[in-house]
Coordinates of C-alpha atoms in Angstrom, one line a residue:
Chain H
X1 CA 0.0 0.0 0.0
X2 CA 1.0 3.7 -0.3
X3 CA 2.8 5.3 2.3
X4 CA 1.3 8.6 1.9
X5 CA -2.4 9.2 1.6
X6 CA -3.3 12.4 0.5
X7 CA -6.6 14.1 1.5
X8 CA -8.8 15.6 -0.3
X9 CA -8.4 13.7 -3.6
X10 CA -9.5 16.4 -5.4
X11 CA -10.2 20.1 -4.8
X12 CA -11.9 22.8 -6.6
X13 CA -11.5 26.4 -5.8
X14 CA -12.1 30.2 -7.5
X15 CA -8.7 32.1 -8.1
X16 CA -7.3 34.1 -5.2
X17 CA -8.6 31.4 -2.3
X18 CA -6.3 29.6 -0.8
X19 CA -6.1 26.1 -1.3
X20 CA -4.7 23.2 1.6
X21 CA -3.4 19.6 0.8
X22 CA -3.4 17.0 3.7
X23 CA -0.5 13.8 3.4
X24 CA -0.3 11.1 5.9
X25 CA 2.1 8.6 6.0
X26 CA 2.7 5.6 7.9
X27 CA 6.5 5.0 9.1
X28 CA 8.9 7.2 10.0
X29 CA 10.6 9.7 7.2
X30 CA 13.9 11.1 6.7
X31 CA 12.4 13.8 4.9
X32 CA 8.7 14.5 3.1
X33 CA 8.7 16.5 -0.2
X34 CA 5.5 18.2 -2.1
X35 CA 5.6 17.8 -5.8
X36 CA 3.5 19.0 -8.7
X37 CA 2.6 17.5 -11.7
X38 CA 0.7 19.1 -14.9
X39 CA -1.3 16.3 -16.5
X40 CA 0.3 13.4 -17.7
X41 CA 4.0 15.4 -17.3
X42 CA 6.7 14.8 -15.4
X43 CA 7.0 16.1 -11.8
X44 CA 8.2 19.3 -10.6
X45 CA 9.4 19.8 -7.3
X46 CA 8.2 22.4 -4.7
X47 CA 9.2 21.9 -1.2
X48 CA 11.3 19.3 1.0
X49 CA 11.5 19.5 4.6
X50 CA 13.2 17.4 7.0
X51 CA 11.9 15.4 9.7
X52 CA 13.7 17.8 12.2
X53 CA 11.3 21.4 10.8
X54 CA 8.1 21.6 11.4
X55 CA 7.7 24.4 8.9
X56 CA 8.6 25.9 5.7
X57 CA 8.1 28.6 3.3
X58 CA 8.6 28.8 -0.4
X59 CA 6.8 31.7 -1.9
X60 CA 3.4 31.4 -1.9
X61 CA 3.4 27.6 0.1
X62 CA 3.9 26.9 3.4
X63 CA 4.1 23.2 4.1
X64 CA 3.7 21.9 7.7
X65 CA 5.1 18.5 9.1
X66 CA 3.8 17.0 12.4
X67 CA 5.8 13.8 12.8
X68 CA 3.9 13.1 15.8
X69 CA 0.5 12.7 13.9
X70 CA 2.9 11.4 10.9
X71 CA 1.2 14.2 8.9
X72 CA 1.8 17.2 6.2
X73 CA -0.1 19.9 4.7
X74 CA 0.4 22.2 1.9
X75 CA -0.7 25.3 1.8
X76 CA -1.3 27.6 -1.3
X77 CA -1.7 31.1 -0.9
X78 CA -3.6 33.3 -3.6
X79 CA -4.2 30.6 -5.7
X80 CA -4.1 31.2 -10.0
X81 CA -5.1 29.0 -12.4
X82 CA -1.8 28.2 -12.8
X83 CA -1.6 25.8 -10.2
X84 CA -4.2 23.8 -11.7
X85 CA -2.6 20.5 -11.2
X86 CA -2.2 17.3 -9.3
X87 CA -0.1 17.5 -6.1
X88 CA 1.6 14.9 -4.6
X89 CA 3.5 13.9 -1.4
X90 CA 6.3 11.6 -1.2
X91 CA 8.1 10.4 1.7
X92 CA 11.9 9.3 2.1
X93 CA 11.6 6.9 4.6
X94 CA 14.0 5.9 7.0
X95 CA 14.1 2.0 6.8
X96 CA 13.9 -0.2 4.3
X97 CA 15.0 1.2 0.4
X98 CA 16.1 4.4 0.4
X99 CA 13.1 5.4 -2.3
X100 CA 10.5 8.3 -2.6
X101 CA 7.0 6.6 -1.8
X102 CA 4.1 8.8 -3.0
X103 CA 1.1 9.5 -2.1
X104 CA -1.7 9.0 -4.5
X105 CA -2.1 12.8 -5.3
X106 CA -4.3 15.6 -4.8
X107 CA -5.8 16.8 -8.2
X108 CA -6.3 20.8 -7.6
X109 CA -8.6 22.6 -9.9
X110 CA -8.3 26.4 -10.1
X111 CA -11.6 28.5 -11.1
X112 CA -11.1 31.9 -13.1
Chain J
X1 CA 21.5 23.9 -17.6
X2 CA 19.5 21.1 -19.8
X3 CA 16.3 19.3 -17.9
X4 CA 16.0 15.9 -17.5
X5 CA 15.8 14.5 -20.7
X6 CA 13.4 11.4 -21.7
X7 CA 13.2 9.3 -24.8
X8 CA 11.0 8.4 -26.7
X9 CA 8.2 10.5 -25.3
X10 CA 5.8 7.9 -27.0
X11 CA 5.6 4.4 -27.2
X12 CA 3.2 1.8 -28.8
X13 CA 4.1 -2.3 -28.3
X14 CA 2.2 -5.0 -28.6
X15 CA 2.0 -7.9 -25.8
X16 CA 5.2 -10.0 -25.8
X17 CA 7.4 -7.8 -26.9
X18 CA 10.0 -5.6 -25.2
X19 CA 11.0 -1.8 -25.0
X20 CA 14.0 0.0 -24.1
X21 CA 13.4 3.7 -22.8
X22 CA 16.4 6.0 -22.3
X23 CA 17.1 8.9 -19.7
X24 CA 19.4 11.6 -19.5
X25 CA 20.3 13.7 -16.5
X26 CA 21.3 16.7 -15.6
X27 CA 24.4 17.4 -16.4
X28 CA 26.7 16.7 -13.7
X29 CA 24.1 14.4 -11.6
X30 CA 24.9 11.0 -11.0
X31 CA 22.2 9.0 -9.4
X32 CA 19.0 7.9 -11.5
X33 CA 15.7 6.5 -10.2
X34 CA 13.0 5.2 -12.6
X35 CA 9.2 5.3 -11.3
X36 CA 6.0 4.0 -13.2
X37 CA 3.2 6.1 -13.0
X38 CA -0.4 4.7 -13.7
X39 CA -3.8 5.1 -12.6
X40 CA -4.7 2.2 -10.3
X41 CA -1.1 1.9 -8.8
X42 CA 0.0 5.3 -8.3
X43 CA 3.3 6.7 -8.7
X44 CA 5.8 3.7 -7.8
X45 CA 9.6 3.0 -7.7
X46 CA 11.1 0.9 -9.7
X47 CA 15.3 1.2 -9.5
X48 CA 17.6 3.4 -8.6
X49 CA 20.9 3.6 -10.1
X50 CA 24.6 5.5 -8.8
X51 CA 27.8 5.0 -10.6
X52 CA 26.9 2.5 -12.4
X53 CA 25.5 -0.1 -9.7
X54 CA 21.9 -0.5 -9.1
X55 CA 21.5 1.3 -5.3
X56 CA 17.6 0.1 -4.8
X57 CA 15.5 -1.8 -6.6
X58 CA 11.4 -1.7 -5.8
X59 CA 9.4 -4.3 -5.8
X60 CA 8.5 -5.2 -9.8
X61 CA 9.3 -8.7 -11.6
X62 CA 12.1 -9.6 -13.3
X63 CA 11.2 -8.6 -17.0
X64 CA 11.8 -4.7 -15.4
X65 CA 15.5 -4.6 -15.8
X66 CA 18.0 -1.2 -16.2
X67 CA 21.3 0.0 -16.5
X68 CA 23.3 2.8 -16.0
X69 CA 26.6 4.1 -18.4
X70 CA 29.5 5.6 -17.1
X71 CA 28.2 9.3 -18.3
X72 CA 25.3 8.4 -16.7
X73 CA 22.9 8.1 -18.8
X74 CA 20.2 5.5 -17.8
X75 CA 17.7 2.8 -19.8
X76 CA 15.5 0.5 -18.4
X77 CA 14.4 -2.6 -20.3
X78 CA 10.7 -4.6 -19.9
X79 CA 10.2 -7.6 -21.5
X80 CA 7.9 -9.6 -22.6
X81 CA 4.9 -6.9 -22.2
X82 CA 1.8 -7.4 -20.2
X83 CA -0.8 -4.7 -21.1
X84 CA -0.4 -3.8 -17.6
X85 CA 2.7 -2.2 -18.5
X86 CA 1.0 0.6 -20.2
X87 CA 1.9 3.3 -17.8
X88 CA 3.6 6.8 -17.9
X89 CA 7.9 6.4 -17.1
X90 CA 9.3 8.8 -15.4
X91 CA 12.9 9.1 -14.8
X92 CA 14.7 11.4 -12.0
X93 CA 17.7 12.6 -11.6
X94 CA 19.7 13.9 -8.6
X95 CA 23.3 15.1 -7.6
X96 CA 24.8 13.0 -5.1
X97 CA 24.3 9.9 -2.9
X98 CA 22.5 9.3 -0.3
X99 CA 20.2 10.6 -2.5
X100 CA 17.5 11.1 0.4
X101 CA 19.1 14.4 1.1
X102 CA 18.9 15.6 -2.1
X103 CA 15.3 16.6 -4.3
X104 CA 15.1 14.9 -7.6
X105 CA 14.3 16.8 -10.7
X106 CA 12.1 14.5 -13.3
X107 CA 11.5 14.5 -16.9
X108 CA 8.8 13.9 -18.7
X109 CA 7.8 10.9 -19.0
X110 CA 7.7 8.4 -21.6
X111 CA 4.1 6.9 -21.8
X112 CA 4.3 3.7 -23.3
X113 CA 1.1 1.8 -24.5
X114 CA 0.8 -1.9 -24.8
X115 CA -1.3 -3.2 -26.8

């Protein structure tokens, strides 16, 4: 199964609201990084924080990590269409292969 | 500096036969992951490769196979294709090992249809 599970699967919302991505993950991470990913492409990356921050800016994101709740959430501020896309988490977990797991995604819809 | 470069961006096959899809990195990275990409099973690893060796393998049968070359370029290999192969390939690149410290910058994609 997935490590990460991302909540809400999908979202809709008008341009300029602000738009928040949930990740959960199961075992322990050495780090959790946010990509995006325009339909069908390849992925772009947008954030990476270790398991040591709790928080972290990057422009208009701010991504959380609770490693107590084994959780993450996105955050994107004054949203454009241009962030239509699917957002995903993955986690670099401690044990085992040193792989990225992802989460299934979070397909984001931006309203003009 | 050049992306992540993935050929061929396309790719039709029938069942039973086998494809070879390349990867270039970025210049001057040396590790290589490969990751299939579908929409029942999600994003999922495949290999990882550094210098070379494989590093990490994830868990796929034996027909998915890859290599790396000593400028780093990467393919990977299926063989004997199951429709279920039909997925989008992504390949990664990133600068150093342990490559969990380090993001990895994709390209994108070769979406390969079996038919």
């Amino acid at each position: 199964s997935q490590q990460g599970e991302e909540d809400p699967q999908a979202l809709s919302i008008q341009e300029g609201e602000n738009a928040t991505m949930n990740c959960s993950y199961k075992t322990s991470i050495n780090n959790l990084q946010w990509y995006r990913q325009n339909s069908g492409r390849g992925l772009v990356h947008l954030i990476l924080i270790r398991s040591n921050e709790r928080e972290k800016h990057s422009g208009r994101l701010r991504v959380t990590l609770d490693t107590s709740k084994k959780s993450s959430s996105l955050l994107i501020t004054a949203s454009r269409a241009a962030d239509t896309a699917s957002y995903f988490c993955a986690t670099r977990i401690i044990q085992g292969a040193q792989k990225l797991v992802f989460g299934q995604g979070t397909r984001l819809t931006i309203n003009p | 500096k050049a992306g992540v470069t993935q050929t061929p961006r396309y790719l039709i096959k029938t069942r039973g036969q086998q494809v070879t899809l390349s990867c270039s990195p970025i210049s001057g990275h040396r590790s290589v992951s490969w990751y299939q990409q579908t929409p029942g099973q999600g994003l999922q690893f495949l290999f990882e490769y550094f210098s070379e060796t494989q590093r990490n393998k994830g868990n796929f049968p034996g027909r998915f196979s890859g290599r790396q070359f000593s400028n780093s370029r990467s393919e990977m290999n299926v063989s004997t294709l199951e429709l279920g192969d039909s997925a989008l390939y992504l390949c990664a690149s990133s600068l150093t090992q342990p490559v969990y410290q380090e993001t990895q910058y994709f390209g994108p994609g070769t979406r390969l249809l079996v038919l």
